[in-house]
Amino acid sequence: MTDLALLQPLEIGDLLLKNRVVLAPLTRSRAGQERLANALMAQYYAQRANAGLLITEATVISHQAIGWLESPGIYTEAQTESWQQVTEAVHAQDTPIFLQLWHTGRASHSSFQPNNQLPVAPSAIAIQDDDGIHTPLGKKPYETPRALETDEIPGIVEDYRRAAHNALQAGFDGVEIHGANGYLIDQFLQSKTNQRSDRYGGILENRYRFLKEIVEAILTVFPAHRIGVRLSPNGSFNDMGSPDYREIFFYVAEKLNAYDLGYLHIVDGLGFGFHELGQPMTLDNFRPVFDSPLMGNCGYDQDAAEAAIQDDQADLIAFGRPYISNPDLAQRFAHGWPLNPYDDMTYWYSGGAKGYTDYPTYSESQAS
Ligand SMILES: Cc1cc2nc3c(=O)[nH]c(=O)nc-3n(C[C@H](O)[C@H](O)[C@H](O)COP(=O)(O)O)c2cc1C
């Protein structure tokens, strides 16, 4: 059972991961209006500390970054302190935990923003999605964001640096920069959402500049191997997908290679929406251009994950929905135990312990 490739340890710099199973970043909206971590969240993460690495839910780096109800923050002193109970509970089980840093950009709404201003983005292009966005005022259509002025961008880079500094204070082992799923960094990278004519738009080098500056700012806080970057080259979530997706995501992976980061996290699976603009980009595409650990995600079950590690397509596989409903996921893999199904009605807005901390471990389900 322990000869599974998925359950072999991995060293990332001075971090020892006890296995290759990662808790994917999962927004669960249990942080309340003050966007503070709490005891229930500490319990939820501690329950999943059987993973080699935990990545937290996306956590906003500033007031302007907010675009989701009751997601946590890391920009105030109270928020920073509130996370300590989470890192302590997870470290008690010798598991490292990275905080995912988030700015939603155009995937926000004025009702979340300081002084009810419009959300910001690289360009004034609205998300086309009839479904709209959950806001403090109820479900609303997406608004056309305000294009950032060039001289505002260093301030946002500084927000990322300060958030990383707060994460370090809170006891996190590292941070994951959320460059995926159509949020602000992805909006800068992709031609569909970035039509700027300044040094942050146009050619690949310019569209990558915002992410590059963020990585370099965070390198003043954490060593390179304590920083991960998440990208979703195939995704259509948040109305993404650009004709030149292959060029930009190869470019980014190649450039990031220079830093010797902890890992590159690619949402390679198509289960969260595929833009269908060509062949999906695979882990095999990224392996030759990126030398540090590679993490795959989306739609993996145990067999697919085991094959990806065995075939050396990836070093780590992140699990999202399977980890929501199976707090003991790595143990279930080790023993070949069946998985609990997940209930998507309790992902976000149901609140409380239901569908959050009340999924039984395999042993608990056998005892009852
Ligand atoms: C409830 C829920 C919340 C999510 N929140 C985040 C998030 O905060 N940050 C992020 O990068 N991805 C987020 N995702 C995407 C997941 O990390 C993951 O890519 C997706 O669930 C596919 O992986 P899976 O098939 O293992 O579930 C979320 C997905 C779900 C279902």
Tab-separated table of C-alpha atoms and ligand atoms in Angstrom:
chain	number	residue	atom	x	y	z
A	1	MET	CA	0.000	0.000	0.000
A	2	THR	CA	2.783	2.470	0.755
A	3	ASP	CA	4.518	1.644	-2.514
A	4	LEU	CA	2.084	4.008	-4.214
A	5	ALA	CA	4.033	6.759	-5.993
A	6	LEU	CA	1.396	9.214	-4.753
A	7	LEU	CA	2.342	8.470	-1.157
A	8	GLN	CA	6.091	8.900	-1.501
A	9	PRO	CA	7.644	11.913	0.229
A	10	LEU	CA	8.976	14.921	-1.659
A	11	GLU	CA	11.505	17.541	-0.619
A	12	ILE	CA	10.924	21.106	-1.745
A	13	GLY	CA	13.953	23.008	-0.547
A	14	ASP	CA	13.962	22.566	3.240
A	15	LEU	CA	10.311	21.455	3.309
A	16	LEU	CA	9.600	17.766	3.578
A	17	LEU	CA	6.214	16.795	2.163
A	18	LYS	CA	5.140	13.428	3.529
A	19	ASN	CA	3.290	12.540	0.326
A	20	ARG	CA	2.356	13.918	-3.120
A	21	VAL	CA	-1.287	14.555	-2.263
A	22	VAL	CA	-2.129	18.263	-1.984
A	23	LEU	CA	-5.254	19.988	-0.704
A	24	ALA	CA	-6.246	22.249	-3.616
A	25	PRO	CA	-7.202	25.849	-2.819
A	26	LEU	CA	-10.946	25.870	-2.099
A	27	THR	CA	-13.017	28.948	-1.304
A	28	ARG	CA	-15.520	27.891	1.338
A	29	SER	CA	-16.938	31.238	2.518
A	30	ARG	CA	-16.887	30.564	6.252
A	31	ALA	CA	-14.844	33.645	7.247
A	32	GLY	CA	-17.743	36.006	8.017
A	33	GLN	CA	-18.112	39.672	7.105
A	34	GLU	CA	-14.843	40.596	8.809
A	35	ARG	CA	-13.022	38.051	6.639
A	36	LEU	CA	-11.291	36.479	9.642
A	37	ALA	CA	-10.106	32.894	9.997
A	38	ASN	CA	-11.817	31.115	12.914
A	39	ALA	CA	-11.837	27.920	14.957
A	40	LEU	CA	-14.094	26.093	12.483
A	41	MET	CA	-11.645	26.843	9.671
A	42	ALA	CA	-8.745	25.643	11.844
A	43	GLN	CA	-10.637	22.394	12.426
A	44	TYR	CA	-11.356	22.009	8.687
A	45	TYR	CA	-7.697	22.423	7.702
A	46	ALA	CA	-6.437	20.238	10.556
A	47	GLN	CA	-8.807	17.461	9.447
A	48	ARG	CA	-7.073	17.505	6.045
A	49	ALA	CA	-3.469	17.631	7.361
A	50	ASN	CA	-2.938	14.076	6.063
A	51	ALA	CA	-1.986	15.757	2.741
A	52	GLY	CA	1.671	16.421	2.005
A	53	LEU	CA	0.839	20.109	1.540
A	54	LEU	CA	-2.243	22.205	2.249
A	55	ILE	CA	-3.052	25.233	0.119
A	56	THR	CA	-5.617	27.520	1.698
A	57	GLU	CA	-8.694	28.949	0.092
A	58	ALA	CA	-8.052	32.108	-1.924
A	59	THR	CA	-7.415	34.959	0.518
A	60	VAL	CA	-7.793	38.594	-0.455
A	61	ILE	CA	-4.745	40.864	-0.289
A	62	SER	CA	-6.642	44.163	0.046
A	63	HIS	CA	-10.139	45.630	0.235
A	64	GLN	CA	-9.973	46.267	-3.518
A	65	ALA	CA	-9.167	42.574	-4.101
A	66	ILE	CA	-12.505	41.364	-2.680
A	67	GLY	CA	-14.991	39.702	-5.027
A	68	TRP	CA	-16.557	36.890	-3.015
A	69	LEU	CA	-18.838	36.761	0.018
A	70	GLU	CA	-17.209	35.782	3.314
A	71	SER	CA	-13.841	34.804	1.863
A	72	PRO	CA	-10.958	35.485	4.267
A	73	GLY	CA	-8.424	38.324	4.038
A	74	ILE	CA	-4.766	38.844	4.955
A	75	TYR	CA	-4.482	42.647	4.841
A	76	THR	CA	-5.396	43.687	8.394
A	77	GLU	CA	-3.702	42.920	11.692
A	78	ALA	CA	-6.812	41.141	12.958
A	79	GLN	CA	-6.919	38.914	9.853
A	80	THR	CA	-3.219	38.116	10.181
A	81	GLU	CA	-3.634	37.141	13.821
A	82	SER	CA	-6.755	35.119	13.072
A	83	TRP	CA	-4.813	32.814	10.747
A	84	GLN	CA	-2.405	31.765	13.505
A	85	GLN	CA	-4.901	29.259	14.913
A	86	VAL	CA	-5.016	27.618	11.461
A	87	THR	CA	-1.264	27.372	10.942
A	88	GLU	CA	-0.783	26.093	14.513
A	89	ALA	CA	-3.451	23.396	14.140
A	90	VAL	CA	-1.915	22.196	10.872
A	91	HIS	CA	1.680	22.350	12.094
A	92	ALA	CA	0.710	20.250	15.105
A	93	GLN	CA	0.479	17.450	12.539
A	94	ASP	CA	3.782	18.311	10.864
A	95	THR	CA	2.143	19.416	7.649
A	96	PRO	CA	3.152	22.556	5.769
A	97	ILE	CA	0.485	25.042	4.679
A	98	PHE	CA	0.683	27.745	1.986
A	99	LEU	CA	-1.705	30.697	1.817
A	100	GLN	CA	-3.230	31.436	-1.588
A	101	LEU	CA	-3.016	35.170	-2.386
A	102	TRP	CA	-5.991	36.572	-4.309
A	103	HIS	CA	-7.073	39.696	-6.146
A	104	THR	CA	-10.306	39.172	-8.064
A	105	GLY	CA	-9.898	42.140	-10.463
A	106	ARG	CA	-12.923	42.367	-12.759
A	107	ALA	CA	-14.548	39.336	-11.075
A	108	SER	CA	-15.827	41.672	-8.390
A	109	HIS	CA	-18.663	44.178	-8.017
A	110	SER	CA	-18.844	47.784	-6.843
A	111	SER	CA	-20.751	46.705	-3.743
A	112	PHE	CA	-17.590	44.933	-2.523
A	113	GLN	CA	-15.307	47.875	-3.308
A	114	PRO	CA	-14.061	50.813	-1.231
A	115	ASN	CA	-16.567	53.694	-1.680
A	116	ASN	CA	-18.578	51.497	-4.042
A	117	GLN	CA	-16.182	52.244	-6.885
A	118	LEU	CA	-16.080	50.019	-9.947
A	119	PRO	CA	-13.829	46.954	-9.714
A	120	VAL	CA	-10.439	47.297	-11.397
A	121	ALA	CA	-8.903	45.312	-14.243
A	122	PRO	CA	-6.180	45.620	-16.890
A	123	SER	CA	-8.816	46.818	-19.394
A	124	ALA	CA	-12.440	47.954	-19.217
A	125	ILE	CA	-13.862	44.628	-20.433
A	126	ALA	CA	-16.723	43.039	-18.494
A	127	ILE	CA	-17.193	39.347	-17.794
A	128	GLN	CA	-19.858	38.042	-20.176
A	129	ASP	CA	-21.826	35.672	-18.012
A	130	ASP	CA	-25.597	35.874	-17.683
A	131	ASP	CA	-25.378	34.143	-14.339
A	132	GLY	CA	-23.904	37.255	-12.671
A	133	ILE	CA	-22.112	37.497	-9.352
A	134	HIS	CA	-23.146	36.960	-5.706
A	135	THR	CA	-22.736	40.321	-3.971
A	136	PRO	CA	-23.701	41.821	-0.608
A	137	LEU	CA	-26.789	43.148	-2.451
A	138	GLY	CA	-27.759	39.735	-3.847
A	139	LYS	CA	-27.055	38.338	-7.304
A	140	LYS	CA	-26.067	41.135	-9.730
A	141	PRO	CA	-24.935	41.353	-13.357
A	142	TYR	CA	-21.200	41.872	-13.865
A	143	GLU	CA	-20.137	45.506	-14.325
A	144	THR	CA	-17.615	46.881	-16.774
A	145	PRO	CA	-14.463	47.342	-14.670
A	146	ARG	CA	-12.272	50.431	-14.614
A	147	ALA	CA	-8.911	50.002	-16.383
A	148	LEU	CA	-6.045	50.536	-13.942
A	149	GLU	CA	-3.785	53.529	-14.498
A	150	THR	CA	-0.146	52.524	-15.011
A	151	ASP	CA	0.909	54.287	-11.829
A	152	GLU	CA	-1.614	52.358	-9.700
A	153	ILE	CA	-0.019	48.995	-10.486
A	154	PRO	CA	3.014	49.257	-8.149
A	155	GLY	CA	0.558	49.815	-5.286
A	156	ILE	CA	-1.147	46.489	-6.026
A	157	VAL	CA	2.228	44.733	-6.254
A	158	GLU	CA	2.971	46.206	-2.827
A	159	ASP	CA	-0.378	44.824	-1.552
A	160	TYR	CA	0.816	41.348	-2.600
A	161	ARG	CA	4.147	41.855	-0.825
A	162	ARG	CA	2.461	43.063	2.353
A	163	ALA	CA	0.005	40.166	2.244
A	164	ALA	CA	2.915	37.717	1.893
A	165	HIS	CA	4.631	39.413	4.826
A	166	ASN	CA	1.431	39.022	6.875
A	167	ALA	CA	1.250	35.365	5.832
A	168	LEU	CA	4.758	34.855	7.163
A	169	GLN	CA	3.759	36.559	10.435
A	170	ALA	CA	0.733	34.274	10.665
A	171	GLY	CA	2.980	31.214	10.501
A	172	PHE	CA	2.419	30.098	6.909
A	173	ASP	CA	5.221	28.075	5.352
A	174	GLY	CA	4.792	29.814	2.030
A	175	VAL	CA	2.329	31.361	-0.378
A	176	GLU	CA	0.682	30.387	-3.627
A	177	ILE	CA	0.173	33.250	-6.065
A	178	HIS	CA	-3.280	32.794	-7.609
A	179	GLY	CA	-2.636	33.362	-11.290
A	180	ALA	CA	-5.513	31.141	-12.432
A	181	ASN	CA	-9.269	31.117	-13.070
A	182	GLY	CA	-9.723	34.551	-14.588
A	183	TYR	CA	-8.730	36.643	-11.583
A	184	LEU	CA	-6.526	39.746	-11.754
A	185	ILE	CA	-3.182	38.119	-12.625
A	186	ASP	CA	-4.791	35.887	-15.277
A	187	GLN	CA	-6.570	38.997	-16.622
A	188	PHE	CA	-3.161	40.640	-17.118
A	189	LEU	CA	-1.622	37.540	-18.739
A	190	GLN	CA	-4.341	36.898	-21.301
A	191	SER	CA	-4.935	38.922	-24.459
A	192	LYS	CA	-8.706	38.496	-24.107
A	193	THR	CA	-8.747	40.686	-21.003
A	194	ASN	CA	-5.577	42.731	-21.436
A	195	GLN	CA	-5.737	45.289	-24.236
A	196	ARG	CA	-3.449	47.817	-22.616
A	197	SER	CA	-0.973	49.845	-24.612
A	198	ASP	CA	1.441	50.584	-21.733
A	199	ARG	CA	4.284	48.370	-20.473
A	200	TYR	CA	1.750	45.984	-18.854
A	201	GLY	CA	-0.035	45.144	-22.122
A	202	GLY	CA	0.556	43.956	-25.679
A	203	ILE	CA	3.575	41.674	-26.157
A	204	LEU	CA	4.058	38.593	-23.948
A	205	GLU	CA	6.811	40.236	-21.933
A	206	ASN	CA	4.502	43.108	-21.013
A	207	ARG	CA	1.512	40.956	-20.088
A	208	TYR	CA	3.787	38.851	-17.878
A	209	ARG	CA	5.266	41.947	-16.178
A	210	PHE	CA	2.593	42.202	-13.441
A	211	LEU	CA	3.119	38.584	-12.318
A	212	LYS	CA	6.902	38.986	-12.565
A	213	GLU	CA	6.804	42.055	-10.312
A	214	ILE	CA	4.593	40.217	-7.809
A	215	VAL	CA	6.948	37.208	-7.692
A	216	GLU	CA	9.947	39.482	-7.223
A	217	ALA	CA	8.201	41.478	-4.480
A	218	ILE	CA	7.299	38.285	-2.615
A	219	LEU	CA	10.886	37.043	-2.990
A	220	THR	CA	11.821	39.805	-0.539
A	221	VAL	CA	9.620	38.001	2.031
A	222	PHE	CA	9.903	34.258	1.318
A	223	PRO	CA	12.705	32.238	-0.286
A	224	ALA	CA	11.880	31.016	-3.782
A	225	HIS	CA	11.023	27.451	-2.785
A	226	ARG	CA	8.308	28.773	-0.436
A	227	ILE	CA	6.464	30.369	-3.366
A	228	GLY	CA	4.139	28.574	-5.781
A	229	VAL	CA	2.276	29.950	-8.802
A	230	ARG	CA	-1.068	28.646	-10.040
A	231	LEU	CA	-2.098	28.929	-13.707
A	232	SER	CA	-5.120	27.666	-15.663
A	233	PRO	CA	-4.173	27.661	-19.353
A	234	ASN	CA	-7.252	25.712	-20.449
A	235	GLY	CA	-9.928	27.338	-18.337
A	236	SER	CA	-13.052	29.186	-19.422
A	237	PHE	CA	-14.171	30.036	-15.874
A	238	ASN	CA	-14.795	33.801	-15.472
A	239	ASP	CA	-15.150	34.129	-19.252
A	240	MET	CA	-11.496	33.373	-20.028
A	241	GLY	CA	-9.725	31.821	-22.998
A	242	SER	CA	-7.453	33.680	-25.434
A	243	PRO	CA	-6.430	32.628	-28.951
A	244	ASP	CA	-2.729	32.890	-27.989
A	245	TYR	CA	-3.080	30.828	-24.800
A	246	ARG	CA	-0.266	28.446	-25.714
A	247	GLU	CA	2.217	31.255	-26.363
A	248	ILE	CA	1.555	33.137	-23.146
A	249	PHE	CA	1.455	30.139	-20.816
A	250	PHE	CA	4.616	28.602	-22.289
A	251	TYR	CA	6.270	32.000	-21.992
A	252	VAL	CA	5.236	32.373	-18.339
A	253	ALA	CA	6.410	28.867	-17.389
A	254	GLU	CA	9.746	29.444	-19.091
A	255	LYS	CA	10.259	32.806	-17.396
A	256	LEU	CA	9.223	31.526	-13.946
A	257	ASN	CA	11.780	28.777	-14.338
A	258	ALA	CA	14.447	31.380	-13.624
A	259	TYR	CA	13.416	31.700	-9.953
A	260	ASP	CA	13.617	28.077	-8.763
A	261	LEU	CA	10.156	28.369	-7.213
A	262	GLY	CA	8.658	25.760	-4.907
A	263	TYR	CA	6.270	24.608	-7.597
A	264	LEU	CA	4.196	25.512	-10.626
A	265	HIS	CA	0.563	24.495	-10.183
A	266	ILE	CA	-1.247	23.836	-13.453
A	267	VAL	CA	-4.997	23.310	-13.585
A	268	ASP	CA	-4.600	20.912	-16.500
A	269	GLY	CA	-7.923	19.053	-16.248
A	270	LEU	CA	-10.933	20.342	-18.149
A	271	GLY	CA	-13.655	19.684	-15.605
A	272	PHE	CA	-13.999	23.324	-14.575
A	273	GLY	CA	-14.698	24.532	-18.103
A	274	PHE	CA	-12.516	24.387	-21.233
A	275	HIS	CA	-12.255	27.301	-23.673
A	276	GLU	CA	-11.956	24.924	-26.671
A	277	LEU	CA	-9.630	27.244	-28.582
A	278	GLY	CA	-7.306	24.372	-29.525
A	279	GLN	CA	-5.693	21.375	-27.889
A	280	PRO	CA	-5.668	21.556	-24.079
A	281	MET	CA	-2.251	22.235	-22.570
A	282	THR	CA	-1.021	19.216	-20.617
A	283	LEU	CA	1.469	18.550	-17.830
A	284	ASP	CA	3.669	16.974	-20.513
A	285	ASN	CA	3.755	20.356	-22.255
A	286	PHE	CA	5.056	22.084	-19.133
A	287	ARG	CA	7.468	19.410	-17.911
A	288	PRO	CA	10.265	20.193	-20.410
A	289	VAL	CA	10.149	23.956	-19.793
A	290	PHE	CA	9.829	23.988	-16.002
A	291	ASP	CA	12.538	22.371	-13.845
A	292	SER	CA	11.057	22.812	-10.351
A	293	PRO	CA	8.219	20.630	-9.025
A	294	LEU	CA	5.056	20.556	-11.121
A	295	MET	CA	1.605	20.120	-9.592
A	296	GLY	CA	-1.400	18.958	-11.603
A	297	ASN	CA	-5.064	19.404	-10.727
A	298	CYS	CA	-8.662	19.039	-11.812
A	299	GLY	CA	-10.631	15.869	-12.179
A	300	TYR	CA	-7.967	13.532	-10.809
A	301	ASP	CA	-8.966	10.372	-9.011
A	302	GLN	CA	-6.470	8.120	-7.290
A	303	ASP	CA	-5.631	6.096	-10.410
A	304	ALA	CA	-5.122	9.113	-12.656
A	305	ALA	CA	-2.999	10.814	-9.990
A	306	GLU	CA	-0.923	7.687	-9.410
A	307	ALA	CA	-0.304	7.352	-13.155
A	308	ALA	CA	0.696	11.035	-13.464
A	309	ILE	CA	3.294	10.685	-10.696
A	310	GLN	CA	4.521	7.281	-11.842
A	311	ASP	CA	4.911	8.483	-15.432
A	312	ASP	CA	6.753	11.561	-14.144
A	313	GLN	CA	4.260	13.995	-15.642
A	314	ALA	CA	3.966	15.709	-12.261
A	315	ASP	CA	5.500	15.668	-8.786
A	316	LEU	CA	2.314	16.548	-6.935
A	317	ILE	CA	-1.435	16.321	-7.564
A	318	ALA	CA	-3.913	18.659	-5.899
A	319	PHE	CA	-7.398	17.414	-5.048
A	320	GLY	CA	-10.305	19.800	-4.594
A	321	ARG	CA	-13.773	18.265	-4.470
A	322	PRO	CA	-12.545	14.836	-3.295
A	323	TYR	CA	-10.922	16.575	-0.299
A	324	ILE	CA	-14.080	18.511	0.518
A	325	SER	CA	-15.967	15.311	1.240
A	326	ASN	CA	-13.057	13.119	2.389
A	327	PRO	CA	-11.051	14.757	5.163
A	328	ASP	CA	-8.866	11.618	5.330
A	329	LEU	CA	-8.280	11.448	1.562
A	330	ALA	CA	-4.598	10.404	1.706
A	331	GLN	CA	-5.438	7.585	4.138
A	332	ARG	CA	-8.272	6.423	1.902
A	333	PHE	CA	-5.783	6.268	-0.991
A	334	ALA	CA	-3.281	4.359	1.148
A	335	HIS	CA	-5.842	1.717	2.131
A	336	GLY	CA	-7.941	1.675	-1.041
A	337	TRP	CA	-11.006	2.747	0.938
A	338	PRO	CA	-14.040	4.115	-0.957
A	339	LEU	CA	-14.706	7.875	-1.098
A	340	ASN	CA	-17.655	9.870	0.263
A	341	PRO	CA	-19.544	11.719	-2.495
A	342	TYR	CA	-19.577	15.546	-2.261
A	343	ASP	CA	-22.562	17.814	-2.006
A	344	ASP	CA	-22.164	20.976	-4.077
A	345	MET	CA	-24.999	22.727	-2.238
A	346	THR	CA	-22.744	23.215	0.794
A	347	TYR	CA	-19.637	24.538	-0.998
A	348	TRP	CA	-20.089	28.249	-0.330
A	349	TYR	CA	-23.201	29.892	1.022
A	350	SER	CA	-24.652	27.342	3.389
A	351	GLY	CA	-22.279	28.441	6.190
A	352	GLY	CA	-21.264	26.568	9.317
A	353	ALA	CA	-20.069	23.030	9.848
A	354	LYS	CA	-22.562	21.319	7.532
A	355	GLY	CA	-20.781	20.130	4.403
A	356	TYR	CA	-17.570	21.595	5.822
A	357	THR	CA	-16.238	19.814	8.903
A	358	ASP	CA	-18.915	17.134	9.245
A	359	TYR	CA	-17.836	14.709	6.491
A	360	PRO	CA	-16.801	11.504	8.288
A	361	THR	CA	-13.439	9.816	7.944
A	362	TYR	CA	-13.599	6.235	6.746
A	363	SER	CA	-13.096	4.897	10.284
A	364	GLU	CA	-15.868	7.155	11.614
A	365	SER	CA	-18.254	5.981	8.901
A	366	GLN	CA	-17.475	2.344	9.765
A	367	ALA	CA	-18.051	2.944	13.477
A	368	SER	CA	-21.481	4.541	13.051
B	1	LIG	C1	-15.907	24.925	-3.763
B	1	LIG	C2	-14.738	25.277	-4.635
B	1	LIG	C3	-13.967	26.387	-4.316
B	1	LIG	C4	-12.827	26.699	-5.089
B	1	LIG	N1	-12.023	27.736	-4.692
B	1	LIG	C5	-10.840	27.958	-5.313
B	1	LIG	C6	-9.917	28.921	-4.810
B	1	LIG	O1	-10.145	29.573	-3.779
B	1	LIG	N2	-8.753	29.088	-5.484
B	1	LIG	C7	-8.451	28.377	-6.618
B	1	LIG	O2	-7.388	28.569	-7.192
B	1	LIG	N3	-9.303	27.440	-7.103
B	1	LIG	C8	-10.469	27.202	-6.461
B	1	LIG	N4	-11.308	26.203	-6.911
B	1	LIG	C9	-10.833	25.286	-7.940
B	1	LIG	C10	-10.166	24.058	-7.284
B	1	LIG	O3	-8.940	24.399	-6.668
B	1	LIG	C11	-9.889	22.941	-8.302
B	1	LIG	O4	-9.151	23.491	-9.363
B	1	LIG	C12	-11.155	22.315	-8.834
B	1	LIG	O5	-12.014	21.923	-7.759
B	1	LIG	C13	-10.849	21.099	-9.704
B	1	LIG	O6	-10.168	20.110	-8.951
B	1	LIG	P1	-10.930	18.784	-8.438
B	1	LIG	O7	-11.439	18.089	-9.660
B	1	LIG	O8	-9.888	17.999	-7.696
B	1	LIG	O9	-12.062	19.256	-7.569
B	1	LIG	C14	-12.495	25.903	-6.197
B	1	LIG	C15	-13.318	24.819	-6.532
B	1	LIG	C16	-14.418	24.502	-5.771
B	1	LIG	C17	-15.240	23.288	-6.105
